[in-house]
Amino acid sequence: MSFLLGVAIFIVALLGSIMLHEAGHFATAKMFGMKATQFFVGFGRTIWSRRKGETEYGVKAIPAGGFVKIVGMTDLEEVDPADEPRSFRKQPGWQRIIVLAAGSFMHFVLAFVLLFIVAAGIGLETGSAGTTVGAVESCVPANVTVGCAKSDPKSPASEAGVRVGDKIVSIAGIRVTSWTQMGKAIRAQQTGSSVPVVVDRHGQLITLHAKLASLAGHGSYLGVSPLAVFQRVGPTGAVSYAGHQFWTMLSGSASVVARLPQAIPDLFAKNRADTPGGQVTSVVGAGNVTGQVLLIIASLNIFVGAFNLLPLLPLDGGHLAVVIYERFRAWLARLMGRPDPGPVDYRRLVPVSVGVFALLVGVGLLLIMADLVNPVHLQ
């Protein structure tokens, strides 16, 4: 159920982001007087549509993207002579650049606003509530970087009957008042030994007995996580937090893209979580992660916005690169007293666009297959 909920949340967030992305293109195109004839979410067969003015709005069957149809995006498109003055290709370079960049800009604005809301509205984690248990792990994982598999044994805390909300008073007779003290007390015990765990449950002291397990890279293992404490911050602190997190997520997105070629050979490895293959995922994998930890929609938007600016056709970044190249070439021609060489011949770029599109689809399908047959589990 948590997996399905995670997938549902991810898809809804993705579709919402797509709508905002396309709204950025649409609004700026309209602002500059360009003619936009379609605004659709999804691809394939049209499920619903309605025409308002000169634009048809609608939803298509495959929720894998969206598009805004702006007249005359390239010289390959035939345009009604009456619409030519309002076509994309006839507008100044700076206007075309704004329209093309507006989609990613919307992703970045949404991400920043969400990060601000997290800090100012929900609060930032400031620590743990003493020794109060926030979560009881269901198993003893193979190591600290992976989650539970069906074959993993139950965690000592789960077997002993520790519950969320219990306040741990002592471990093996050692009184603890902080999570750090409790960790030291657990690691001081011999693996496999049965130790008394005294908990305060609704004001009543209860003694439980847990047989500590061994966790690679961790030592003696009980299997509990602290109850986190969150504190809201003011507007200035929220802006500072949002800016810092935005940059961290942006650099992380760049790192993920850079690691992609290295990650592909490890997608189907048994130890995928410990390899670069565990750092990249698909919609399926993101949905699975969402079922276990909070989906940070801001991170999704930053990644999609940054990825879309890569100078590769048919991404917006590829069209941006073409416009910038055209303007640079025209400036250079003027500097040398030569006529404007005109727009780029898109017919030469079609094979490149088809190749990049096939590569993106192929990598996407490969990630989905890997997440279905060899998923990454998080603790």
Coordinates of C-alpha atoms in Angstrom, one line a residue:
M1 CA 0.0 0.0 0.0
S2 CA 2.8 2.4 0.9
F3 CA 4.4 1.7 -2.5
L4 CA 1.2 2.4 -4.4
L5 CA 0.7 5.6 -2.3
G6 CA 4.2 6.6 -3.2
V7 CA 3.7 6.1 -6.9
A8 CA 0.4 8.0 -6.8
I9 CA 2.0 11.0 -5.0
F10 CA 4.9 11.0 -7.4
I11 CA 2.6 10.9 -10.5
V12 CA 0.4 13.7 -9.1
A13 CA 3.4 15.8 -8.3
L14 CA 4.9 15.1 -11.7
L15 CA 1.7 16.0 -13.6
G16 CA 1.4 19.2 -11.5
S17 CA 4.9 20.2 -12.3
I18 CA 4.4 19.5 -16.0
M19 CA 1.3 21.8 -16.0
L20 CA 3.3 24.6 -14.4
H21 CA 6.2 24.0 -16.8
E22 CA 3.9 24.3 -19.9
A23 CA 2.1 27.2 -18.3
G24 CA 5.4 29.0 -18.2
H25 CA 5.9 28.6 -21.9
F26 CA 2.2 29.5 -22.6
A27 CA 2.1 32.6 -20.4
T28 CA 5.3 34.1 -21.8
A29 CA 4.4 33.3 -25.4
K30 CA 1.0 35.0 -24.9
M31 CA 2.7 38.0 -23.2
F32 CA 4.8 38.5 -26.3
G33 CA 1.9 38.1 -28.7
M34 CA 2.8 34.7 -30.1
K35 CA 0.0 32.4 -31.2
A36 CA -0.4 29.3 -29.1
T37 CA -3.0 26.9 -30.5
Q38 CA -2.8 24.0 -28.0
F39 CA -2.1 23.4 -24.3
F40 CA -2.2 19.7 -23.5
V41 CA -1.1 17.5 -20.6
G42 CA 0.0 14.0 -21.7
F43 CA 0.5 12.4 -25.1
G44 CA -1.3 10.1 -27.4
R45 CA -5.1 10.0 -27.9
T46 CA -7.1 13.0 -26.6
I47 CA -9.4 12.2 -23.7
W48 CA -10.8 15.6 -23.2
S49 CA -10.4 19.0 -24.7
R50 CA -12.1 22.4 -24.9
R51 CA -11.3 25.4 -27.1
K52 CA -11.2 28.8 -25.7
G53 CA -10.4 31.6 -28.1
E54 CA -7.6 30.5 -30.4
T55 CA -6.3 27.8 -28.0
E56 CA -7.4 24.2 -27.4
Y57 CA -6.9 23.0 -23.9
G58 CA -7.0 19.3 -23.1
V59 CA -5.7 16.0 -21.6
K60 CA -4.3 13.1 -23.5
A61 CA -4.2 9.4 -22.6
I62 CA -0.5 8.9 -21.7
P63 CA 0.5 11.1 -18.6
A64 CA 4.2 11.1 -19.6
G65 CA 4.6 14.8 -20.3
G66 CA 2.8 17.7 -21.9
F67 CA 3.2 20.4 -24.5
V68 CA 2.2 23.8 -25.7
K69 CA 1.9 24.2 -29.5
I70 CA 3.3 27.7 -30.5
V71 CA 3.0 28.5 -34.1
G72 CA 6.2 28.5 -36.1
M73 CA 8.6 26.9 -33.6
T74 CA 11.0 26.0 -36.4
D75 CA 11.4 26.8 -40.1
L76 CA 10.3 23.2 -40.9
E77 CA 6.7 24.1 -39.9
E78 CA 4.2 25.4 -42.5
V79 CA 2.4 28.5 -41.1
D80 CA -0.6 30.3 -42.4
P81 CA 0.7 33.7 -43.9
A82 CA -1.8 35.5 -41.7
D83 CA -0.2 33.9 -38.6
E84 CA 3.4 34.4 -39.6
P85 CA 3.9 37.7 -37.8
R86 CA 2.9 36.0 -34.6
S87 CA 5.0 32.9 -35.1
F88 CA 7.7 32.0 -32.7
R89 CA 10.4 32.2 -35.3
K90 CA 9.6 35.8 -36.2
Q91 CA 10.1 37.1 -32.7
P92 CA 13.3 38.7 -31.4
G93 CA 15.9 36.3 -30.0
W94 CA 15.6 37.6 -26.4
Q95 CA 11.8 36.9 -26.4
R96 CA 12.3 33.4 -27.7
I97 CA 15.0 32.7 -25.1
I98 CA 12.5 33.8 -22.3
V99 CA 9.8 31.6 -23.7
L100 CA 12.1 28.6 -23.9
A101 CA 13.5 29.1 -20.4
A102 CA 10.2 29.8 -18.8
G103 CA 9.3 26.2 -18.3
S104 CA 12.4 25.4 -16.2
F105 CA 12.0 28.8 -14.4
M106 CA 8.6 27.6 -13.2
H107 CA 10.1 24.4 -11.8
F108 CA 12.7 26.4 -9.9
V109 CA 10.2 28.9 -8.5
L110 CA 7.9 26.1 -7.3
A111 CA 10.9 24.3 -5.7
F112 CA 12.0 27.5 -3.9
V113 CA 8.4 28.1 -2.6
L114 CA 8.1 24.5 -1.4
L115 CA 11.4 24.7 0.4
F116 CA 10.3 28.0 2.0
I117 CA 7.0 26.4 3.2
V118 CA 8.9 23.5 4.7
A119 CA 11.0 25.8 6.8
A120 CA 8.4 28.4 7.7
G121 CA 5.3 26.3 7.8
I122 CA 6.3 22.8 8.8
G123 CA 9.6 23.4 10.5
L124 CA 13.2 22.1 10.4
E125 CA 14.4 19.1 12.3
T126 CA 16.3 20.3 15.4
G127 CA 17.0 17.0 17.1
S128 CA 15.2 14.2 18.8
A129 CA 12.7 14.1 21.6
G130 CA 15.1 12.5 24.2
T131 CA 14.8 8.7 23.9
T132 CA 11.3 8.6 22.6
V133 CA 10.9 6.0 19.8
G134 CA 9.7 7.5 16.5
A135 CA 9.9 4.3 14.4
V136 CA 10.5 0.6 15.0
E137 CA 12.4 -1.1 12.2
S138 CA 10.7 -4.2 10.9
C139 CA 13.8 -6.2 10.1
V140 CA 17.6 -6.5 10.4
P141 CA 18.8 -5.3 7.0
A142 CA 22.0 -6.6 5.4
N143 CA 23.7 -3.3 6.1
V144 CA 23.0 0.3 7.1
T145 CA 22.4 1.5 3.5
V146 CA 19.7 -0.9 2.4
G147 CA 16.2 -1.6 3.6
C148 CA 14.3 -4.8 4.4
A149 CA 14.1 -7.8 2.2
K150 CA 11.6 -10.7 2.7
S151 CA 14.3 -13.0 3.9
D152 CA 15.6 -10.6 6.6
P153 CA 14.9 -11.6 10.2
K154 CA 12.7 -9.3 12.4
S155 CA 14.5 -6.6 14.3
P156 CA 15.2 -7.1 18.0
A157 CA 13.0 -4.2 18.9
S158 CA 10.1 -5.6 16.9
E159 CA 10.5 -9.0 18.4
A160 CA 10.7 -7.6 21.9
G161 CA 7.5 -5.5 21.5
V162 CA 8.9 -2.0 21.5
R163 CA 6.3 0.4 20.2
V164 CA 6.3 3.9 18.6
G165 CA 5.9 6.4 21.4
D166 CA 7.8 4.4 24.0
K167 CA 10.4 6.3 25.9
I168 CA 13.4 4.1 26.5
V169 CA 14.6 4.5 30.1
S170 CA 17.5 2.0 30.3
I171 CA 19.4 -0.5 28.2
A172 CA 20.9 -3.5 30.1
G173 CA 20.6 -1.6 33.4
I174 CA 22.3 1.5 31.9
R175 CA 20.1 4.6 32.3
V176 CA 19.9 6.7 29.2
T177 CA 18.5 10.2 28.7
S178 CA 19.6 10.9 25.1
W179 CA 19.8 9.0 21.8
T180 CA 23.6 9.3 21.8
Q181 CA 23.7 7.6 25.3
M182 CA 21.4 4.9 24.1
G183 CA 23.4 4.2 21.0
K184 CA 26.6 3.8 23.2
A185 CA 24.7 1.5 25.6
I186 CA 23.5 -0.7 22.7
R187 CA 26.9 -0.9 21.1
A188 CA 28.5 -1.8 24.5
Q189 CA 26.5 -5.0 24.6
Q190 CA 27.5 -8.3 23.0
T191 CA 25.8 -9.2 19.8
G192 CA 23.3 -12.0 20.3
S193 CA 22.9 -11.4 24.0
S194 CA 19.4 -10.8 25.5
V195 CA 19.3 -7.5 27.3
P196 CA 16.5 -5.9 29.4
V197 CA 15.1 -2.8 27.8
V198 CA 13.0 -0.6 30.2
V199 CA 10.5 1.6 28.5
D200 CA 8.0 4.3 29.8
R201 CA 4.7 3.5 28.1
H202 CA 2.0 6.0 29.0
G203 CA 3.6 6.6 32.4
Q204 CA 4.0 2.9 33.2
L205 CA 7.5 1.3 33.3
I206 CA 7.7 -1.9 31.3
T207 CA 10.7 -4.3 31.0
L208 CA 11.1 -5.9 27.6
H209 CA 13.9 -8.3 26.6
A210 CA 15.6 -7.9 23.2
K211 CA 18.2 -10.2 21.7
L212 CA 20.5 -7.7 20.0
A213 CA 21.4 -8.4 16.4
S214 CA 24.6 -7.6 14.4
L215 CA 24.4 -5.1 11.6
A216 CA 27.3 -4.7 9.2
G217 CA 29.0 -1.3 9.7
H218 CA 27.0 -0.6 12.8
G219 CA 27.7 -3.2 15.5
S220 CA 25.0 -4.3 17.9
Y221 CA 21.6 -3.4 16.6
L222 CA 18.3 -2.9 18.3
G223 CA 16.2 -1.4 15.4
V224 CA 14.6 1.8 16.6
S225 CA 14.7 5.4 15.3
P226 CA 14.2 8.6 17.3
L227 CA 11.1 10.8 17.3
A228 CA 12.2 13.9 15.5
V229 CA 11.5 17.4 16.8
F230 CA 10.7 20.2 14.3
Q231 CA 10.8 23.9 14.8
R232 CA 9.5 26.6 12.5
V233 CA 11.8 29.5 11.4
G234 CA 11.0 33.1 10.5
P235 CA 10.8 34.4 6.9
T236 CA 14.5 35.4 6.8
G237 CA 15.6 32.0 8.0
A238 CA 13.2 30.3 5.6
V239 CA 14.6 32.2 2.7
S240 CA 18.2 31.3 3.7
Y241 CA 17.3 27.6 4.2
A242 CA 15.5 27.5 0.8
G243 CA 18.4 29.1 -1.0
H244 CA 20.9 26.7 0.6
Q245 CA 18.8 23.7 -0.1
F246 CA 18.1 24.8 -3.6
W247 CA 21.8 25.0 -4.4
T248 CA 22.5 21.7 -2.7
M249 CA 19.7 19.9 -4.7
L250 CA 20.8 21.6 -8.0
S251 CA 24.4 20.4 -7.6
G252 CA 23.1 17.0 -6.6
S253 CA 21.0 16.9 -9.8
A254 CA 24.1 17.6 -11.8
S255 CA 26.0 14.9 -10.0
V256 CA 23.2 12.4 -10.7
V257 CA 23.3 13.2 -14.4
A258 CA 27.1 13.0 -14.5
R259 CA 27.0 9.5 -12.7
L260 CA 24.4 8.1 -15.1
P261 CA 26.9 6.4 -17.6
Q262 CA 28.8 4.9 -14.6
A263 CA 25.6 3.7 -13.0
I264 CA 24.1 1.8 -15.9
P265 CA 26.4 -1.3 -15.5
D266 CA 25.4 -1.5 -11.8
L267 CA 21.6 -1.3 -12.2
F268 CA 21.1 -5.0 -12.0
A269 CA 23.9 -5.8 -9.5
K270 CA 23.0 -7.5 -6.2
N271 CA 24.6 -4.7 -4.2
R272 CA 23.0 -1.9 -6.3
A273 CA 22.4 0.2 -3.3
D274 CA 26.1 0.4 -2.6
T275 CA 27.0 1.4 -6.2
P276 CA 26.4 4.4 -8.5
G277 CA 23.4 2.3 -9.8
G278 CA 21.7 2.9 -6.5
Q279 CA 21.8 6.7 -6.9
V280 CA 19.6 6.9 -10.1
T281 CA 16.1 5.7 -10.4
S282 CA 12.9 5.9 -12.5
V283 CA 9.3 6.9 -11.7
V284 CA 8.8 3.4 -10.3
G285 CA 11.9 3.7 -8.0
A286 CA 10.9 7.2 -6.9
G287 CA 7.4 5.9 -6.1
N288 CA 9.0 3.1 -4.0
V289 CA 11.2 5.6 -2.2
T290 CA 8.2 7.8 -1.6
G291 CA 6.5 4.9 0.2
Q292 CA 9.4 4.8 2.7
V293 CA 10.5 8.4 3.1
L294 CA 9.0 11.8 2.5
L295 CA 8.9 12.7 -1.2
I296 CA 10.6 16.1 -1.6
I297 CA 8.7 17.5 -4.6
A298 CA 11.2 20.4 -4.6
S299 CA 14.0 18.1 -5.5
L300 CA 12.0 16.6 -8.3
N301 CA 11.3 20.1 -9.8
I302 CA 14.9 21.2 -9.5
F303 CA 16.1 18.0 -11.3
V304 CA 13.5 18.2 -14.1
G305 CA 14.1 22.0 -14.5
A306 CA 17.9 21.5 -14.7
F307 CA 17.7 18.4 -16.9
N308 CA 15.4 20.2 -19.4
L309 CA 18.1 23.0 -19.8
L310 CA 20.7 20.5 -21.2
P311 CA 21.7 21.7 -24.7
L312 CA 20.2 18.6 -26.4
L313 CA 17.3 18.6 -28.8
P314 CA 14.4 18.0 -28.4
L315 CA 14.8 19.4 -24.8
D316 CA 14.1 23.2 -24.3
G317 CA 17.9 23.5 -23.7
G318 CA 18.5 22.3 -27.2
H319 CA 16.2 24.9 -28.7
L320 CA 17.8 27.5 -26.4
A321 CA 21.2 26.5 -27.7
V322 CA 20.0 26.9 -31.3
V323 CA 18.6 30.4 -30.7
I324 CA 21.8 31.5 -28.9
Y325 CA 23.9 30.1 -31.7
E326 CA 21.8 32.0 -34.3
R327 CA 22.1 35.3 -32.4
F328 CA 25.8 34.8 -31.9
R329 CA 26.3 34.0 -35.6
A330 CA 24.2 37.1 -36.6
W331 CA 26.3 39.3 -34.3
L332 CA 29.5 37.9 -35.7
A333 CA 28.3 38.5 -39.3
R334 CA 27.4 42.1 -38.5
L335 CA 30.8 42.6 -36.9
M336 CA 32.4 41.4 -40.1
G337 CA 30.1 43.4 -42.4
R338 CA 28.3 40.4 -43.7
P339 CA 24.6 39.7 -44.1
D340 CA 22.7 37.7 -41.4
P341 CA 23.1 34.0 -42.3
G342 CA 19.6 33.4 -41.1
P343 CA 18.1 30.6 -39.0
V344 CA 19.7 27.2 -38.4
D345 CA 18.6 24.5 -40.9
Y346 CA 16.6 22.2 -38.6
R347 CA 16.6 19.5 -41.2
R348 CA 20.2 18.8 -40.3
L349 CA 19.3 18.6 -36.6
V350 CA 16.4 16.1 -37.0
P351 CA 18.7 13.0 -36.9
V352 CA 20.3 14.4 -33.7
S353 CA 16.9 15.0 -32.1
V354 CA 15.7 11.5 -33.0
G355 CA 18.9 10.0 -31.6
V356 CA 18.7 12.0 -28.3
F357 CA 15.0 11.1 -27.9
A358 CA 15.7 7.4 -28.5
L359 CA 18.5 7.5 -26.0
L360 CA 16.3 9.2 -23.3
V361 CA 13.5 6.7 -23.9
G362 CA 16.0 3.8 -23.8
V363 CA 17.6 4.9 -20.5
G364 CA 14.2 5.6 -19.0
L365 CA 13.0 2.0 -19.9
L366 CA 16.2 0.6 -18.6
L367 CA 15.8 2.4 -15.2
I368 CA 12.1 1.3 -15.0
M369 CA 13.2 -2.4 -15.6
A370 CA 15.9 -2.1 -13.0
D371 CA 13.6 -0.7 -10.4
L372 CA 11.0 -3.5 -11.1
V373 CA 13.4 -6.4 -10.9
N374 CA 16.2 -5.0 -8.7
P375 CA 14.7 -2.1 -6.6
V376 CA 16.8 0.0 -4.2
H377 CA 15.5 -0.2 -0.6
L378 CA 16.0 2.6 1.8
Q379 CA 16.0 2.4 5.6

